[in-house]
Amino acid sequence: MSSLPRFTLPLPAADFLRDYWQRKPLLARGCASGLEIPDPDTLAGLALEDGVESRLIMGGQQGQHGETASWTQRHGPFDEDDFRTLPESHWTLLVQSVDYCLTEVSLLLDSFDFLPPWRLEDIMISYAVRGGSVGPHFDQYDVFLIQASGQRRWQLGPACDASTPLQPHDSLRLLADMPVQEEHLLGPGDVLYIPPGVAHWGIAEDDDCVTWSVGFRAPRRADLLARITDECLANMPEALFTDPGRDLPEDAAGLSDTDVDALTAQALGLVTPERARQALMQLLSEPRQSGPDFAGLDFEVDTGHIRAAAPEAVLVRHGSTRLLADAKGLWLNGEHVPLPDDSRSLGTYLASRRLYDAASLNQHAGTAGMELLNEWIEQGFFVSLE
Ligand code: SIN
Ligand code: CO
């Protein structure tokens, strides 16, 4: 029987958010299922494609005296020969944004509805043989590490930051030292949540070790400010500083604190909640990967598999389509589309899940909404399962 990828928190979502999210690791045994697709060959096939981000990391063998051999990292796209000439052990292939390429994989993200959709980033999948790992490191983003097949031994260390000493390797950013505080052996269906900054090192215990990493979007604060100010300054009529009723100068030679406050308040007054929302919706609905190099929509959807696993569904969102709904319409991959009057609730319905059934579509979309949906199907943003 086909099944879709699924993850269930082992505790109430509100408790997870209060006690674990961004705070401490959580081990959740047997909480994920439906992770048979993709197999390692499919993953290797993706790593041959232009525009799909992939890496091969080798190394980590322990020498006689406990020392760790040096690491190497190569970036894809790879060719068949690269895979034919790999050593027997101690390598990992990592493919980023597999959910964009394989819509079946993206359906796992519906299980993460205890977080808002803009907070989700992508699903990376790694395939490793015995001893394979990416080395001891920390990430800046939250991650759910989901064991799909084989076994991986995870060691967890302390919280790290920019001052934590690293090994002298340019791009891998491996920790110079990782005192192990916890160790867990994960098998198929087991999940480990790791908040940003926590040191971790996962080593494959066998030759069919596949791990999915659900990664989260944490926009850089500087990018948020830049986008908000760009939006607020666009088409802004010229307005000058004003100070009627001012007091005598407190500072005869420079800028007084009162004036600093007034100037700053008038500048920040240009940021209106409506414009800020517009800028944020645009930024956060942009796909992680887009542009001419990445033809995400070109990846075909395995409709047969989805239909067998979800017979109710008549439509699926393509894995590379990112949606956010607002009061007036839908943000689709960074573009705002107003919704027709007969289909106002369609945006919320489409953006809150990835599989759609006929009765709900009819309830949310009138004639004009259905026309729009058909255009999106033609453009590849959604795929019909009928
Ligand atoms: C892996 O899948 O091998 C590495 C994932 C991670 O450590 O973030
Ligand atoms: Co990591």
Coordinates of C-alpha atoms and ligand atoms in Angstrom, one line a residue:
M1 CA 0.0 0.0 0.0
S2 CA 1.4 3.4 -0.9
S3 CA 1.5 6.0 1.8
L4 CA 2.4 9.6 1.9
P5 CA 5.2 10.9 4.1
R6 CA 4.0 11.9 7.5
F7 CA 5.3 13.1 10.8
T8 CA 3.4 13.3 14.1
L9 CA 4.8 15.2 17.2
P10 CA 4.9 12.8 20.2
L11 CA 3.5 15.6 22.5
P12 CA 0.9 18.4 22.1
A13 CA 2.1 21.0 19.6
A14 CA 1.7 23.8 22.1
D15 CA 4.0 21.9 24.6
F16 CA 6.6 21.4 21.9
L17 CA 6.6 25.1 21.0
R18 CA 6.8 26.1 24.6
D19 CA 9.5 23.7 25.8
Y20 CA 11.5 22.6 22.7
W21 CA 11.2 24.8 19.7
Q22 CA 14.4 26.9 19.4
R23 CA 15.3 25.8 22.9
K24 CA 16.4 22.1 23.2
P25 CA 16.6 18.9 21.2
L26 CA 13.8 16.4 21.1
L27 CA 14.1 12.7 20.2
A28 CA 10.8 11.4 18.8
R29 CA 11.0 7.6 18.1
G30 CA 8.7 6.1 15.5
C31 CA 7.0 9.4 14.7
A32 CA 7.5 9.4 10.9
S33 CA 6.3 7.1 8.1
G34 CA 5.9 6.9 4.3
L35 CA 9.6 7.8 3.6
E36 CA 10.3 5.1 1.0
I37 CA 10.5 7.5 -1.9
P38 CA 13.1 8.6 -3.0
D39 CA 15.4 5.6 -3.1
P40 CA 19.2 6.3 -3.2
D41 CA 19.3 5.9 -7.1
T42 CA 16.6 8.6 -7.5
L43 CA 18.5 10.9 -5.2
A44 CA 21.7 10.3 -7.1
G45 CA 19.8 11.0 -10.3
L46 CA 18.7 14.4 -8.9
A47 CA 22.4 15.2 -8.2
L48 CA 23.1 14.9 -11.9
E49 CA 20.7 17.7 -12.7
D50 CA 21.8 21.3 -13.4
G51 CA 20.4 23.7 -10.9
V52 CA 19.8 21.0 -8.2
E53 CA 22.1 21.8 -5.2
S54 CA 24.1 18.7 -4.2
R55 CA 27.3 17.9 -2.3
L56 CA 29.4 14.8 -1.8
I57 CA 31.3 14.8 1.5
M58 CA 34.0 12.3 2.2
G59 CA 36.1 11.7 5.3
G60 CA 35.8 11.1 9.0
Q61 CA 37.8 7.8 9.2
Q62 CA 39.4 7.3 12.5
G63 CA 43.1 6.6 12.4
Q64 CA 45.0 4.2 14.7
H65 CA 45.5 6.9 17.3
G66 CA 41.9 8.2 17.3
E67 CA 42.7 11.1 14.9
T68 CA 40.1 11.9 12.2
A69 CA 41.2 11.9 8.6
S70 CA 40.7 15.0 6.6
W71 CA 37.4 15.9 5.0
T72 CA 36.7 16.8 1.4
Q73 CA 33.5 18.4 0.0
R74 CA 32.6 18.5 -3.7
H75 CA 29.6 20.3 -5.1
G76 CA 27.3 19.0 -7.9
P77 CA 26.0 18.6 -10.5
F78 CA 27.8 15.2 -10.7
D79 CA 28.1 12.8 -13.5
E80 CA 27.7 9.0 -13.4
D81 CA 31.5 8.4 -13.2
D82 CA 31.6 10.4 -10.0
F83 CA 29.4 7.8 -8.4
R84 CA 31.1 4.8 -9.9
T85 CA 34.4 5.8 -8.4
L86 CA 33.3 6.3 -4.8
P87 CA 35.1 4.4 -2.0
E88 CA 33.3 1.7 -0.1
S89 CA 32.7 3.6 3.0
H90 CA 32.8 7.1 4.6
W91 CA 30.9 9.2 2.1
T92 CA 27.6 11.1 2.0
L93 CA 25.6 12.5 -0.8
L94 CA 23.3 15.5 0.2
V95 CA 20.6 16.9 -2.1
Q96 CA 19.0 20.2 -1.1
S97 CA 15.3 21.2 -1.7
V98 CA 14.3 17.7 -2.8
D99 CA 10.7 18.8 -2.0
Y100 CA 10.9 21.2 -4.9
C101 CA 11.8 18.4 -7.3
L102 CA 9.7 15.6 -5.9
T103 CA 6.2 16.8 -5.1
E104 CA 5.6 13.5 -3.2
V105 CA 8.3 14.5 -0.8
S106 CA 6.9 18.0 -0.3
L107 CA 3.7 16.4 1.1
L108 CA 5.6 15.7 4.4
L109 CA 5.5 19.5 5.0
D110 CA 1.7 19.3 5.7
S111 CA 2.7 17.5 8.9
F112 CA 4.4 20.7 10.1
D113 CA 1.2 22.7 10.4
F114 CA 2.1 23.5 14.1
L115 CA 4.3 26.2 12.5
P116 CA 3.2 28.9 10.0
P117 CA 3.9 28.0 6.4
W118 CA 6.3 30.9 5.8
R119 CA 8.6 29.4 8.5
L120 CA 9.2 26.2 6.5
E121 CA 12.2 26.2 4.1
D122 CA 12.9 22.9 2.4
I123 CA 13.7 19.3 2.7
M124 CA 17.3 18.1 2.2
I125 CA 17.9 14.4 1.8
S126 CA 21.2 12.7 2.4
Y127 CA 22.3 9.2 1.5
A128 CA 25.3 7.8 3.2
V129 CA 27.2 4.5 3.3
R130 CA 28.8 3.1 6.5
G131 CA 30.9 5.7 8.3
G132 CA 29.5 8.5 6.1
S133 CA 28.8 11.8 7.8
V134 CA 29.1 15.6 7.3
G135 CA 31.3 15.9 10.4
P136 CA 30.6 17.6 13.8
H137 CA 29.0 20.9 13.2
F138 CA 26.2 23.3 14.1
D139 CA 23.5 24.8 11.9
Q140 CA 22.0 28.3 12.1
Y141 CA 18.5 26.9 11.5
D142 CA 16.1 24.6 13.3
V143 CA 16.1 21.1 11.7
F144 CA 14.0 17.9 12.1
L145 CA 16.3 15.0 11.2
I146 CA 14.1 12.1 10.0
Q147 CA 15.6 8.7 9.5
A148 CA 14.0 7.2 6.4
S149 CA 16.1 4.0 6.0
G150 CA 19.2 2.4 7.6
Q151 CA 20.6 3.6 10.9
R152 CA 22.4 6.7 11.9
R153 CA 24.2 7.3 15.2
W154 CA 23.7 10.9 16.4
Q155 CA 25.9 12.6 18.9
L156 CA 24.8 15.9 20.4
G157 CA 27.0 18.5 21.9
P158 CA 26.7 21.9 23.6
A159 CA 25.2 25.1 22.1
C160 CA 27.7 26.9 19.8
D161 CA 28.0 30.4 18.4
A162 CA 30.3 32.5 16.2
S163 CA 33.1 32.2 18.8
T164 CA 33.1 28.4 18.9
P165 CA 36.5 27.1 17.5
L166 CA 36.3 25.5 14.1
Q167 CA 38.6 23.1 12.3
P168 CA 40.8 24.7 9.6
H169 CA 38.6 23.8 6.6
D170 CA 37.1 26.6 4.5
S171 CA 33.6 25.5 3.7
L172 CA 32.6 22.6 6.0
R173 CA 32.7 24.7 9.2
L174 CA 33.5 21.6 11.3
L175 CA 33.8 22.0 15.1
A176 CA 37.4 21.7 16.4
D177 CA 36.1 19.8 19.4
M178 CA 32.7 18.3 20.2
P179 CA 32.1 17.1 23.8
V180 CA 29.4 14.5 23.4
Q181 CA 26.5 15.1 25.8
E182 CA 23.9 12.7 24.3
E183 CA 24.0 9.9 21.9
H184 CA 21.1 8.3 20.0
L185 CA 20.9 5.5 17.4
L186 CA 18.1 6.4 15.0
G187 CA 16.3 3.8 12.8
P188 CA 13.6 4.2 10.2
G189 CA 10.8 6.5 11.4
D190 CA 12.8 8.0 14.3
V191 CA 13.1 11.8 14.4
L192 CA 15.5 14.1 16.1
Y193 CA 14.7 17.9 16.4
I194 CA 17.7 20.1 16.8
P195 CA 17.4 23.8 17.5
P196 CA 19.8 26.4 15.9
G197 CA 23.4 26.3 17.3
V198 CA 23.3 22.9 19.0
A199 CA 26.4 20.8 18.0
H200 CA 25.6 17.5 16.3
W201 CA 27.3 14.7 14.4
G202 CA 25.4 11.9 12.6
I203 CA 27.4 8.9 11.4
A204 CA 25.8 6.2 9.1
E205 CA 25.9 2.8 10.7
D206 CA 25.1 0.9 7.5
D207 CA 25.1 1.2 3.7
D208 CA 21.5 2.4 3.1
C209 CA 21.4 5.3 5.5
V210 CA 18.9 7.9 4.2
T211 CA 18.1 11.0 6.3
W212 CA 15.6 13.7 5.6
S213 CA 16.3 17.2 7.0
V214 CA 13.3 19.4 7.3
G215 CA 14.8 22.9 7.4
F216 CA 13.2 26.2 8.5
R217 CA 13.3 29.7 7.1
A218 CA 14.8 32.3 9.5
P219 CA 15.2 35.5 7.4
R220 CA 18.2 37.7 8.2
R221 CA 17.0 40.7 10.1
A222 CA 19.0 42.9 7.8
D223 CA 17.2 41.5 4.8
L224 CA 13.8 42.1 6.5
L225 CA 14.7 45.7 7.2
A226 CA 16.0 46.2 3.6
R227 CA 12.9 44.8 2.1
I228 CA 10.5 46.7 4.3
T229 CA 12.3 50.0 3.7
D230 CA 12.5 49.4 -0.1
E231 CA 8.8 48.7 -0.2
C232 CA 7.9 51.8 2.0
L233 CA 10.1 54.1 -0.1
A234 CA 8.7 52.9 -3.4
N235 CA 6.3 55.6 -4.8
M236 CA 6.6 57.6 -1.6
P237 CA 5.6 61.2 -2.1
E238 CA 8.4 63.6 -0.9
A239 CA 7.8 64.6 2.8
L240 CA 10.2 66.8 4.8
F241 CA 11.0 66.9 8.5
T242 CA 8.7 69.3 10.4
D243 CA 9.0 70.8 14.0
P244 CA 6.3 73.3 14.8
G245 CA 6.3 74.5 18.4
R246 CA 9.9 73.4 19.1
D247 CA 11.7 74.4 22.3
L248 CA 14.8 76.5 22.5
P249 CA 17.9 74.4 21.5
E250 CA 19.2 72.1 24.2
D251 CA 22.4 71.5 22.4
A252 CA 23.9 74.7 20.8
A253 CA 26.6 72.8 18.9
G254 CA 25.1 69.5 17.7
L255 CA 22.0 67.3 17.7
S256 CA 20.0 67.0 20.9
D257 CA 18.4 63.8 22.1
T258 CA 15.0 65.3 21.6
D259 CA 15.8 66.0 17.9
V260 CA 17.3 62.6 17.4
D261 CA 14.0 61.1 18.7
A262 CA 11.9 63.4 16.5
L263 CA 13.9 62.7 13.4
T264 CA 13.9 59.0 14.0
A265 CA 10.2 58.9 14.7
Q266 CA 9.4 60.8 11.5
A267 CA 11.7 58.5 9.4
L268 CA 10.2 55.3 11.0
G269 CA 6.7 56.8 10.5
L270 CA 7.2 56.0 6.8
V271 CA 7.0 52.3 7.7
T272 CA 3.3 51.6 7.8
P273 CA 2.0 48.2 8.9
E274 CA 0.3 47.7 5.5
R275 CA 3.5 48.3 3.5
A276 CA 5.5 46.2 5.9
R277 CA 3.1 43.3 5.5
Q278 CA 3.3 43.7 1.7
A279 CA 7.1 43.5 1.8
L280 CA 7.1 40.6 4.2
M281 CA 4.5 38.6 2.2
Q282 CA 6.5 39.0 -0.9
L283 CA 9.9 38.1 0.7
L284 CA 8.5 35.1 2.6
S285 CA 6.6 33.7 -0.4
E286 CA 9.6 33.6 -2.6
P287 CA 10.9 30.1 -3.1
R288 CA 14.4 29.3 -1.7
Q289 CA 15.5 28.4 -5.2
S290 CA 14.1 30.2 -8.3
G291 CA 15.3 31.9 -11.4
P292 CA 16.5 30.7 -14.7
D293 CA 18.9 28.1 -13.3
F294 CA 16.2 26.3 -11.4
A295 CA 13.3 25.0 -13.4
G296 CA 11.6 23.5 -10.4
L297 CA 8.2 23.2 -12.1
D298 CA 9.8 21.0 -14.8
F299 CA 10.1 18.1 -12.4
E300 CA 7.2 15.8 -13.1
V301 CA 4.9 14.7 -10.4
D302 CA 4.4 11.0 -9.6
T303 CA 0.6 11.4 -9.8
G304 CA 0.0 7.6 -9.7
H305 CA 1.7 7.3 -6.3
I306 CA -0.2 10.3 -4.8
R307 CA -3.5 9.0 -6.2
A308 CA -2.9 5.6 -4.7
A309 CA -2.0 7.1 -1.3
A310 CA -4.7 9.8 -1.2
P311 CA -7.7 8.7 -3.4
E312 CA -9.8 11.7 -2.2
A313 CA -7.4 14.3 -3.7
V314 CA -8.0 15.7 -7.2
L315 CA -5.3 18.3 -7.2
V316 CA -1.8 18.7 -5.7
R317 CA 0.4 21.7 -5.3
H318 CA 3.7 21.3 -7.2
G319 CA 6.6 21.0 -4.7
S320 CA 8.3 24.1 -5.9
T321 CA 5.2 26.3 -5.5
R322 CA 5.3 28.5 -2.4
L323 CA 2.0 30.1 -1.2
L324 CA 0.9 32.6 1.4
A325 CA -2.7 33.9 1.6
D326 CA -3.8 37.4 2.6
A327 CA -7.1 39.2 2.8
K328 CA -7.1 40.1 -0.9
G329 CA -5.6 37.1 -2.6
L330 CA -2.7 34.8 -2.8
W331 CA 1.1 35.3 -2.9
L332 CA 2.4 32.7 -5.3
N333 CA 6.2 32.4 -5.5
G334 CA 6.7 36.1 -4.6
E335 CA 4.0 37.5 -6.8
H336 CA 0.6 38.8 -5.6
V337 CA -2.5 37.5 -7.4
P338 CA -5.8 39.1 -6.4
L339 CA -8.6 36.6 -6.1
P340 CA -12.0 37.0 -7.9
D341 CA -15.0 38.0 -5.7
D342 CA -16.5 34.5 -6.1
S343 CA -13.4 32.8 -4.7
R344 CA -12.2 34.9 -1.7
S345 CA -11.6 31.9 0.6
L346 CA -9.7 30.0 -2.2
G347 CA -6.3 31.6 -1.1
T348 CA -6.6 30.3 2.4
Y349 CA -7.7 26.9 1.3
L350 CA -4.8 26.5 -1.2
A351 CA -2.1 28.0 1.0
S352 CA -2.9 25.9 4.1
R353 CA -2.3 22.5 2.6
R354 CA -0.9 20.8 -0.5
L355 CA -3.5 18.2 -1.4
Y356 CA -7.0 19.3 -2.4
D357 CA -10.3 17.5 -2.8
A358 CA -13.1 18.2 -5.2
A359 CA -15.8 19.1 -2.7
S360 CA -13.6 21.7 -0.9
L361 CA -12.4 23.2 -4.3
N362 CA -16.1 23.6 -5.3
Q363 CA -16.8 25.2 -2.0
H364 CA -14.0 27.7 -2.2
A365 CA -13.8 28.5 -5.9
G366 CA -16.5 30.0 -8.1
T367 CA -16.4 30.1 -11.9
A368 CA -13.7 32.8 -12.0
G369 CA -11.6 31.1 -9.3
M370 CA -11.8 27.8 -11.2
E371 CA -10.5 29.6 -14.4
L372 CA -7.6 31.0 -12.4
L373 CA -6.8 27.6 -11.0
N374 CA -6.8 26.1 -14.5
E375 CA -4.3 28.7 -15.6
W376 CA -2.1 27.8 -12.6
I377 CA -2.4 24.1 -13.6
E378 CA -1.4 25.0 -17.2
Q379 CA 1.6 26.9 -15.8
G380 CA 2.6 23.9 -13.6
F381 CA 2.0 25.5 -10.1
F382 CA -0.6 22.8 -9.4
V383 CA -1.0 19.4 -10.9
S384 CA -4.3 17.6 -11.6
L385 CA -4.6 14.1 -10.2
E386 CA -7.6 13.2 -12.3
Ligands
SIN1 C1 23.0 14.5 7.2 O1 21.9 14.3 6.7 O2 24.0 13.7 7.0 C2 23.4 15.7 7.9 C3 22.3 16.6 8.3 C4 22.8 17.6 9.4 O3 23.6 17.3 10.2 O4 22.3 18.7 9.4
CO2 CO 23.3 19.8 10.7

